[in-house]
XYZ file of C-alpha atoms in Angstrom:
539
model
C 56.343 -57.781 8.579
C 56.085 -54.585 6.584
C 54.504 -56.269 3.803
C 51.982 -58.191 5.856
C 50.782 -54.880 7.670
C 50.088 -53.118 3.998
C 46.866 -55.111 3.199
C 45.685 -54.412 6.547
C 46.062 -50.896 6.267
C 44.097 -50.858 3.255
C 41.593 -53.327 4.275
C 41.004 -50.239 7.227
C 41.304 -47.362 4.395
C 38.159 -48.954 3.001
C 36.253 -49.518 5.628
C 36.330 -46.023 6.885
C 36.245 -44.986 3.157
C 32.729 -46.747 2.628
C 30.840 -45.614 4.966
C 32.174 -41.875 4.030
C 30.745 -42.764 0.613
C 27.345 -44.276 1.706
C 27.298 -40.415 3.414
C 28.078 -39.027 0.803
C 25.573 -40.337 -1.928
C 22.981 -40.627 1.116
C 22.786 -37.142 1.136
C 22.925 -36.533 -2.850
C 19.210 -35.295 -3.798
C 19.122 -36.925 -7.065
C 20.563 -40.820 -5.154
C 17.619 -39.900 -2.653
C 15.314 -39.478 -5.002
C 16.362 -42.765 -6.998
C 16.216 -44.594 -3.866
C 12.327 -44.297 -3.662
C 12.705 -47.307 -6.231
C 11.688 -50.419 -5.587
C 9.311 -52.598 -2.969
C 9.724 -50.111 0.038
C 7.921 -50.129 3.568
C 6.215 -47.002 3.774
C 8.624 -46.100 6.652
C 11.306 -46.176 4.433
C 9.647 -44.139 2.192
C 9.120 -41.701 5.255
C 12.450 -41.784 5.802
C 13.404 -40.861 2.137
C 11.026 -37.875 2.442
C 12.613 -36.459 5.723
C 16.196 -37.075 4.171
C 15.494 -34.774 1.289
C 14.314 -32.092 3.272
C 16.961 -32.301 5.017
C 19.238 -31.532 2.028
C 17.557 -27.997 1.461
C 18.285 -28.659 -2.285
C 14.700 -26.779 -4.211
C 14.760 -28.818 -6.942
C 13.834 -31.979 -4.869
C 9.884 -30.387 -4.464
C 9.454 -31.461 -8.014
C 9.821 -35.224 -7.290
C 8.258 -34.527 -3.402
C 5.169 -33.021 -5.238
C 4.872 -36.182 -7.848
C 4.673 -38.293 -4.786
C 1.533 -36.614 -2.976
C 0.659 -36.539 -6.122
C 0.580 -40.160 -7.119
C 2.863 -39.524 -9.904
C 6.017 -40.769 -8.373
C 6.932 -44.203 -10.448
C 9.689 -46.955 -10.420
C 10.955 -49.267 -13.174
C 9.876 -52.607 -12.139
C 13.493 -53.951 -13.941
C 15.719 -51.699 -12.557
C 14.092 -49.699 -10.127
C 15.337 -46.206 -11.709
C 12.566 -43.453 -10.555
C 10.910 -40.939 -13.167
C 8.041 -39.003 -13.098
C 4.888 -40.712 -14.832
C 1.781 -38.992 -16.664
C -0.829 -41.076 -18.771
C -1.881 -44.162 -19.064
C -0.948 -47.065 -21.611
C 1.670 -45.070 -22.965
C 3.066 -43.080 -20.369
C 5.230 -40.189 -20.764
C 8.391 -40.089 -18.421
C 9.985 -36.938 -17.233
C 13.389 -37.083 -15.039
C 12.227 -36.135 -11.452
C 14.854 -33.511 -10.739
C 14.984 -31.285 -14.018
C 11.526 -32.178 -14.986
C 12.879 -33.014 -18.679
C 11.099 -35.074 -20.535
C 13.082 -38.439 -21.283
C 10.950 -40.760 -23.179
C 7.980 -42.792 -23.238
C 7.548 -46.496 -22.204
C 4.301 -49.019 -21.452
C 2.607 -47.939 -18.382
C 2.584 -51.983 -16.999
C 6.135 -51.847 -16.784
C 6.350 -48.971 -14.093
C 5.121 -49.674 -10.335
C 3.677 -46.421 -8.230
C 6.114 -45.520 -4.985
C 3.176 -45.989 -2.644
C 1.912 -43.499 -0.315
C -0.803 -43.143 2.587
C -1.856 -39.851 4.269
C 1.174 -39.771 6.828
C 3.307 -40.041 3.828
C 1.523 -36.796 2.505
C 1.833 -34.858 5.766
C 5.502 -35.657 5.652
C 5.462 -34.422 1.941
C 3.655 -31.502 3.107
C 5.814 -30.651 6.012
C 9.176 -31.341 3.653
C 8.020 -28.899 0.918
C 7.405 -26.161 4.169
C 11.066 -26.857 5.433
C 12.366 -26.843 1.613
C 10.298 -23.126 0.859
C 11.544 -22.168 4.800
C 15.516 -22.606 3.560
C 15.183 -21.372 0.219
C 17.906 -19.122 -0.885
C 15.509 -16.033 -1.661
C 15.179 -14.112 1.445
C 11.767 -12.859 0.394
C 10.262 -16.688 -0.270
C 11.460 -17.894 3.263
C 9.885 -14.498 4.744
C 6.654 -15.373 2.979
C 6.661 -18.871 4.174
C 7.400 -17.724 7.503
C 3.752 -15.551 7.383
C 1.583 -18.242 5.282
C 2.776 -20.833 8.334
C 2.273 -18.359 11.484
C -2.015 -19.006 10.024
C -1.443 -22.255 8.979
C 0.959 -24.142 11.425
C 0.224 -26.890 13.082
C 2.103 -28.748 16.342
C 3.126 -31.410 14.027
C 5.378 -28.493 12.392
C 7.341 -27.548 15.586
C 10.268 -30.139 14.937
C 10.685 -28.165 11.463
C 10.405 -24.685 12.649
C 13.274 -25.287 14.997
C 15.940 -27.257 12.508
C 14.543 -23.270 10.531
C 15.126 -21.576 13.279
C 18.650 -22.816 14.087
C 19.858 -22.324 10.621
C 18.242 -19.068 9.497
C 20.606 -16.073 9.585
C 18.419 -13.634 9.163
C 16.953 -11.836 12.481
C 13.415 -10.611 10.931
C 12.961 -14.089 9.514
C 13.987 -16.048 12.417
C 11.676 -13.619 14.535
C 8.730 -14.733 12.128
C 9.872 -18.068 12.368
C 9.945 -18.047 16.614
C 6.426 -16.749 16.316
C 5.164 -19.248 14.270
C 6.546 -21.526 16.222
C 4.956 -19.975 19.089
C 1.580 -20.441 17.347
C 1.857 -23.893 17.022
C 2.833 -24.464 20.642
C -0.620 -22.357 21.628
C -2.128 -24.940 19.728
C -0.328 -28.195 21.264
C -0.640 -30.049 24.238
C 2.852 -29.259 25.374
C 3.717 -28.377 28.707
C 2.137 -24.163 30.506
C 5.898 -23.395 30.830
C 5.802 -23.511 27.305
C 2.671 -21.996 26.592
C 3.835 -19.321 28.568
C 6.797 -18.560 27.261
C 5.042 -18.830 23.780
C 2.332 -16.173 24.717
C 5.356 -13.684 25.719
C 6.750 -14.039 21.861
C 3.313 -13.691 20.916
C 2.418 -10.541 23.019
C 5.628 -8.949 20.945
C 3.774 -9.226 17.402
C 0.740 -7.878 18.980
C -2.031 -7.651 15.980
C -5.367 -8.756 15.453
C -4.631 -12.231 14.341
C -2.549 -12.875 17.637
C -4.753 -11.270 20.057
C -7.416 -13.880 18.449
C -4.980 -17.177 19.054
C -4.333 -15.504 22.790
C -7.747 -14.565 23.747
C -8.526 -18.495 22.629
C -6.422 -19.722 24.939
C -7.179 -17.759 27.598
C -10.864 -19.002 27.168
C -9.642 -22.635 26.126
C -6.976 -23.674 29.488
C -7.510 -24.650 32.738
C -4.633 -23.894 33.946
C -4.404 -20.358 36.176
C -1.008 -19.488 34.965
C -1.400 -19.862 31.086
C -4.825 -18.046 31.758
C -3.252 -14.913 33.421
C -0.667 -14.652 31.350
C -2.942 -15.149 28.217
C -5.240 -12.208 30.148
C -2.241 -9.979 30.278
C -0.918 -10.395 26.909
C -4.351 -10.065 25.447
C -4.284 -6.580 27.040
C -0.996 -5.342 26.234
C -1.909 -6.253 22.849
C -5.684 -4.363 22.657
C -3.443 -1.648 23.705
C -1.036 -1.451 21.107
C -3.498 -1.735 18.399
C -5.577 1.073 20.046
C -2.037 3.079 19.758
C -1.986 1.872 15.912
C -5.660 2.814 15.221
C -4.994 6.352 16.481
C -1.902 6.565 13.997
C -4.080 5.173 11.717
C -6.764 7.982 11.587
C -3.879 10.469 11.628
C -3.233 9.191 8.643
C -6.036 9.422 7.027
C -6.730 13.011 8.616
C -3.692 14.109 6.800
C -4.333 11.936 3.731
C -7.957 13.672 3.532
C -6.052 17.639 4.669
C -3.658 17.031 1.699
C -7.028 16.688 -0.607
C -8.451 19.900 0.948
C -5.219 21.656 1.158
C -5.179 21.150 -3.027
C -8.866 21.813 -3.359
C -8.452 25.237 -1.250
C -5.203 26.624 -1.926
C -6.275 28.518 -5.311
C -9.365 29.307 -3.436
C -7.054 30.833 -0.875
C -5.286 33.080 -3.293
C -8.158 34.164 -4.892
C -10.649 34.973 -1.999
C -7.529 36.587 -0.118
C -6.180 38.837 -3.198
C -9.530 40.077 -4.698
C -12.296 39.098 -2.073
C -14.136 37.088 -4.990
C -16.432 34.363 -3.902
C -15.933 32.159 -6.579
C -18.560 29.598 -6.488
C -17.134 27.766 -9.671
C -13.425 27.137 -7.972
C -14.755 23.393 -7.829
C -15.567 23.504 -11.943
C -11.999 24.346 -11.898
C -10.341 20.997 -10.163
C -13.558 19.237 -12.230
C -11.777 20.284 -15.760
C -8.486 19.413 -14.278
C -9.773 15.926 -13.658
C -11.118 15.780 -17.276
C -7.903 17.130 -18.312
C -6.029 13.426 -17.017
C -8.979 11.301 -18.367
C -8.307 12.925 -21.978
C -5.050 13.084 -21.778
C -5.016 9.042 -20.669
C -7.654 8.227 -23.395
C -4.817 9.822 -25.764
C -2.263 7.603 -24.416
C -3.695 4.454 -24.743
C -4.997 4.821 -28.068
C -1.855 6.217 -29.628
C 0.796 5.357 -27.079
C -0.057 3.128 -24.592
C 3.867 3.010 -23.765
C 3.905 6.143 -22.294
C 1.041 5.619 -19.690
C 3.023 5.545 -16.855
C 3.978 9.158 -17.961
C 0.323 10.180 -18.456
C -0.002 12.682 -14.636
C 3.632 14.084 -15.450
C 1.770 15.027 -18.815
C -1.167 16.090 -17.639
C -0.334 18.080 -14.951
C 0.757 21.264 -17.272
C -2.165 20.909 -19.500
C -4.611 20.483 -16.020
C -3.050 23.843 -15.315
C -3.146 25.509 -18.501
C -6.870 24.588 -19.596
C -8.265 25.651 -15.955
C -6.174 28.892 -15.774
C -7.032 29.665 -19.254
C -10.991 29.103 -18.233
C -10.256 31.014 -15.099
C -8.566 34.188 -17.003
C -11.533 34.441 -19.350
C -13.959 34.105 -16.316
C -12.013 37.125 -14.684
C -11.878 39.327 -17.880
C -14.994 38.850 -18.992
C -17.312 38.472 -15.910
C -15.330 39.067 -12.829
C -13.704 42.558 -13.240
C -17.034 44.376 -14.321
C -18.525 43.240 -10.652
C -15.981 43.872 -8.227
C -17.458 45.663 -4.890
C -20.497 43.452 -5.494
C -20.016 40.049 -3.547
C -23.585 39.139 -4.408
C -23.543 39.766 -8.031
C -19.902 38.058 -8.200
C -21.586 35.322 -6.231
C -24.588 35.001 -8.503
C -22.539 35.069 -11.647
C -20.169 32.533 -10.411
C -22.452 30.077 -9.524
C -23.644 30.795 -13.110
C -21.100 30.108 -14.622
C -20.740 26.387 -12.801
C -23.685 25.113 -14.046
C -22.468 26.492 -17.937
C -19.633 24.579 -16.865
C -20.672 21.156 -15.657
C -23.367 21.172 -18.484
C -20.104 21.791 -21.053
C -18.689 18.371 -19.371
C -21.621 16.451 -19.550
C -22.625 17.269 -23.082
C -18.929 16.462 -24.259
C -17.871 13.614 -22.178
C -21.331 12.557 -21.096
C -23.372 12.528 -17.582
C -21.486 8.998 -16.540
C -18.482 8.852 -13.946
C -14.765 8.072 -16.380
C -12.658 5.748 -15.047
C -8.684 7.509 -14.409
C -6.193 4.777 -14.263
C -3.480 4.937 -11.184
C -0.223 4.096 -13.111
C 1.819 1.644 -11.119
C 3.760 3.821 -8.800
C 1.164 4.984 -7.424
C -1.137 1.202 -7.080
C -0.389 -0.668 -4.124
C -0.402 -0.397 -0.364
C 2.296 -1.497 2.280
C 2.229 -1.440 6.113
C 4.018 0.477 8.787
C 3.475 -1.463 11.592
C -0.277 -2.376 11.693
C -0.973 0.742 10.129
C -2.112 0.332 6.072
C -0.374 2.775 3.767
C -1.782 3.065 0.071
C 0.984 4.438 -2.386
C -1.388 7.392 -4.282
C -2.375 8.494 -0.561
C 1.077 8.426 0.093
C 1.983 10.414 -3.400
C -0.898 12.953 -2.996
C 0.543 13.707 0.561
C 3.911 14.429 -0.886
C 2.234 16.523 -4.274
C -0.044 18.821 -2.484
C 3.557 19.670 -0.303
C 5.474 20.350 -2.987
C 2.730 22.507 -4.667
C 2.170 24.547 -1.159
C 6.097 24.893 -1.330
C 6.072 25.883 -5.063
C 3.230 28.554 -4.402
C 5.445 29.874 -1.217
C 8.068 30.278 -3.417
C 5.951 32.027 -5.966
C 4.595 34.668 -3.547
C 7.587 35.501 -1.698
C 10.351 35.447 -4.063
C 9.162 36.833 -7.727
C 7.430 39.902 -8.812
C 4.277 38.711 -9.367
C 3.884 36.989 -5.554
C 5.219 40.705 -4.234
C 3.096 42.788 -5.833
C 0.074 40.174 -4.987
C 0.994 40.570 -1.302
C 1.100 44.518 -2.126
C -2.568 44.469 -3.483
C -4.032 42.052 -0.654
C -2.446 44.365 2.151
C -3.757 47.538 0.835
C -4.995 47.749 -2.945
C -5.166 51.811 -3.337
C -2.027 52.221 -2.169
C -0.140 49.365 -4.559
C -2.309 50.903 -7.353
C -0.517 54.827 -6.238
C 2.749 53.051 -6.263
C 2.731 52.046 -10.362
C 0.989 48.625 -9.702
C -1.021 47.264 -12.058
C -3.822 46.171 -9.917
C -6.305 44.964 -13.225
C -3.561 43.029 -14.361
C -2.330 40.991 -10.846
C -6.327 40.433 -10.473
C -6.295 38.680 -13.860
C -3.171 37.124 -12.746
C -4.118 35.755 -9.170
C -7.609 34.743 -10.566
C -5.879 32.584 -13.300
C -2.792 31.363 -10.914
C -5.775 29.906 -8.333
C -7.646 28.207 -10.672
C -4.490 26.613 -12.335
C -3.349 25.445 -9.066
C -7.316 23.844 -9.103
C -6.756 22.319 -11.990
C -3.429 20.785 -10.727
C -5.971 19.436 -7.674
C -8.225 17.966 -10.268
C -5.295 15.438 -11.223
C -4.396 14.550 -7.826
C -8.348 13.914 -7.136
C -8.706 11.850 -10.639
C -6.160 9.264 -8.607
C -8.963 8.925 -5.394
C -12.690 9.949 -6.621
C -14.996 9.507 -9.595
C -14.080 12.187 -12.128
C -17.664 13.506 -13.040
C -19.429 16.681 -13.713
C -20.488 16.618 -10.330
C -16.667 16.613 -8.889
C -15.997 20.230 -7.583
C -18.774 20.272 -5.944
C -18.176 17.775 -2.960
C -15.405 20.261 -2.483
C -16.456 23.719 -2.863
C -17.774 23.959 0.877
C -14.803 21.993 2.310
C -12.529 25.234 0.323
C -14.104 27.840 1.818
C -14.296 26.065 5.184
C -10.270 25.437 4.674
C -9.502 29.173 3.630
C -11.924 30.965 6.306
C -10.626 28.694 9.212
C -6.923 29.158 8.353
C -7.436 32.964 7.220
C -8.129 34.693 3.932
C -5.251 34.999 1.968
C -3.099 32.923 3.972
C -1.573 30.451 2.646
C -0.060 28.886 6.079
C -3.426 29.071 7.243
C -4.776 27.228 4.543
C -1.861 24.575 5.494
C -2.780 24.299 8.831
C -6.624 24.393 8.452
C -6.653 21.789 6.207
C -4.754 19.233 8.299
C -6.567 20.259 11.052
C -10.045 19.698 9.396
C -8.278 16.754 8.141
C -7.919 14.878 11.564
C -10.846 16.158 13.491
C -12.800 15.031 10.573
C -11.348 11.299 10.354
C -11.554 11.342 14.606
C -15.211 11.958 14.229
C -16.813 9.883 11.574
C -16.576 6.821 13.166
C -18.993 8.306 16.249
C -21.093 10.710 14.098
C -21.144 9.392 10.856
C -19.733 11.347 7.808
C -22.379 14.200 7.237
C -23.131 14.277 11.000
C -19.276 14.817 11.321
C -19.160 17.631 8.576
C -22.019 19.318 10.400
C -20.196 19.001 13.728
C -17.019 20.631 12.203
C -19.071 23.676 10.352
C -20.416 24.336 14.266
C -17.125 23.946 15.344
C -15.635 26.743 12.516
C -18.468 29.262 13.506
C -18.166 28.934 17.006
C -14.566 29.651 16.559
C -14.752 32.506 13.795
C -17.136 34.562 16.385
C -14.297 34.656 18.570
C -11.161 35.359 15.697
C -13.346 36.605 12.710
C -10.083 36.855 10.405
C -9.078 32.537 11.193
C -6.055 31.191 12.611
C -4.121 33.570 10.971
C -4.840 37.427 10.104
C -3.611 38.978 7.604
C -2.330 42.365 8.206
C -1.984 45.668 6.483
C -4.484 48.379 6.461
C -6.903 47.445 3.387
C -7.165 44.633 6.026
C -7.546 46.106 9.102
C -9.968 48.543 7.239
């Protein structure tokens, strides 16, 4: 009996062993993609299409993309599949590596035959293959190109996505794309409802489009108040965004002025010069970067990535230099005389800007951004450019430098000595000549650094400083003179109020606005936001 019951157990070993195998090779790639060989119904070949996206397995698009592309051939003898280019002699390639494996008479391959359902099912295949690649960042990508782009034909494969992604933000991109297609099916209101609640979560411009269409596309009274709702929760949060938005660029725009205005700042408050040419002084620093970039990518092009860390020292050095020569040889003989210091100043601009254009020429130069600082990415729907970004953060850490300056070396305390009362720092041993040549050449080195930081945002031309100049001395008077926390705070300010009013008033009406705005307020605090104090200033 024993020996009678052994072939039966292996006739039943086999038969559950077969099938296992069919499974098995059924869901090899490479046996999938061979089994597009031969006479096939195109449902079969359907079939085939939906079984290799189903494996997940990338290197299957190759042969997927040779079908909708007509490339997709069989040996007629054998029925082994390779990928076919030319005609005659045509060259094959192996459809999963893409190697090239010979070359054989076109007559004696047959095309796998497609139609246009066959391509949609290519189509959808390659989505589900990009939508469970590996690579985080490629299925996050596909998730955005398909919340455009999908289709209700696309649902099925958005959920087999959704059900094996493991990543929240991705499957949260996924559900909304998903959600987009169902807007655009014919499926059930439940579900158009409940699809308009994901939606009203992502709440941007693009959605509030699909859900205002549908409120103005159903009939039905539910879908059309819930569309209404959503629509409204959305215009709301983008309003919210828009605000954040032009505080942004209020503080991108104070972090220009605050640069422009904080040598002005030291200057005007220490020595009470009007110096009309401060602007000539962030113009030179600009020229400074476009020289020193020239440089680099003539003799070392490597190194341009390097070329503001370079330029910022020599920005500061050329433009103090200028400004200690200005002060030693102009400036000290007209102290007392605002007018005359006024005059000469605005002199020595135009000696200035014709310098530029005679040795760089009357034409705007083009500053590269290196590529830290090209580029943009989003908070939210708010748009966030990386040298915006990197001039907010430089004009900080020069305020903070220049703090530390003033309040913890010599120079900065015998700066404060002479800007609270002059005669009586010079009685106490202070060199009051020398800290004026000092503060004049530390202001327009710190406009210098400015120039670099503008090079990044505006045309660097003669012409530079002076889109500036009147936005400085709005900064400095506003905040108080000689105060550099005023400057801080005057800048931001004029910053946002600025960015808040150009889109009603336009951007000169809105600069004329805000210099009404500064002398209504200085006729009722005549010193700014913040007064100095000490009896030269009180005086």
């Amino acid at each position: 009996m024993t020996r009678s019951v052994r072939p039966i157990l292996a006739l039943i070993l086999a038969l559950l062993a077969f099938p296992l195998a069919a499974h098995a090779q059924a869901q090899d790639p490479a046996a999938l993609v061979q089994s597009f060989g031969g006479k096939k119904s195109f449902d079969d070949t359907e079939a085939t299409v939906k079984a290799l996206a189903a494996t997940g397995d990338p290197k299957v698009a190759r042969a997927l993309n040779a079908l909708s592309d007509g490339d997709l051939v069989y040996r007629k003898a054998d029925g082994k599949v390779f990928i076919g280019k030319g005609r005659g002699t045509m060259e094959l390639f192996d459809p999963m590596t893409g190697d090239k494996v010979g070359e054989a008479t076109s007559s004696d391959f047959a095309k796998v035959r497609v139609k246009n359902s066959i391509r949609s099912a290519v189509t959808d295949a390659l989505g589900t293959l990009t939508l469970r690649s590996p690579d985080p960042a490629k299925r996050r990508s596909a998730a955005d190109t398909l919340f455009s782009t999908v289709t209700p034909a696309q649902i099925g494969m958005l959920d087999a996505a959704i059900k094996a992604e493991t990543d929240a933000a991705i499957r949260q991109r996924l559900q909304e794309a998903r959600a987009a297609a169902v807007l655009k099916s014919d499926r059930p209101a439940a579900d158009k409802i409940a699809a308009v609640k994901t939606l009203s979560a992502k709440a941007d411009r693009e959605t509030l489009a699909m859900v205002g269409g549908l409120a103005a596309s159903s009939k039905d009274p539910a879908v059309i108040k819930a569309a209404e709702t959503a629509s409204a929760s959305i215009r709301q949060t983008i309003a919210m965004w828009d605000v954040l938005q032009n505080v942004w660029y209020g503080l991108s725009l104070g972090s220009v002025l605050l640069l422009a205005a904080i040598g002005l700042a030291i200057t005007f408050g220490v020595m009470g010069v009007i110096n009309m040419a401060h602007g000539e002084m962030v113009m030179l620093g600009a020229y400074t970067t476009f020289f020193v970039q020239e440089t680099i990518r003539h003799q070392m092009p490597g190194l341009f990535g390097w070329s503001l860390a370079i330029a910022l020292p020599l920005a500061f050095l050329v433009s103090a230099v200028v400004g200690l020569i200005m002060e030693r040889g102009i400036i000290r003989f007209l102290y007392g005389r605002p007018l005359e210091t006024l005059l000469a100043t605005f002199g020595v601009s135009l000696i200035l800007q014709q310098a530029v254009r005679t040795i760089f020429g009357p034409s705007n130069r083009q500053v590269g951004n290196p590529d830290w600082m090209s580029g943009a990415f989003d908070v939210g729907l708010m748009s966030v450019t990386w040298n915006r970004l990197w001039i907010i953060v430089f004009a900080l850490i020069v305020f903070a430098a220049l703090l530390l300056v003033l309040n913890r070396t010599p120079l900065g305390l015998q700066m404060r000595a002479v800007t609270q009362n002059r005669k009586m720092a010079a009685a106490m041993g202070i060199r009051t000549p020398w800290v004026d040549a000092m503060t004049f050449a530390l202001g327009s080195g710190i406009a210098g650094i400015a120039g670099v930081a503008l090079s990044q945002i505006d045309n660097v031309s003669p012409n530079l400083g002076q889109g500036y100049i009147i936005d400085s001395f709005m900064v400095v008077v506003f905040g108080g003179v000689g105060n550099l926390w005023g400057t801080f705070v005057g800048a931001m300010t004029l910053g946002v109020v600025n960015k808040f009013l150009e889109p009603y008033a336009g951007a000169v009406l809105g600069k004329i606005v805000v210099l009404v705005l500064i002398i209504l307020f200085i006729q009722k605090r005549p010193r700014g936001l913040f007064a100095q104090k000490g009896r030269f200033v009180d005086a």
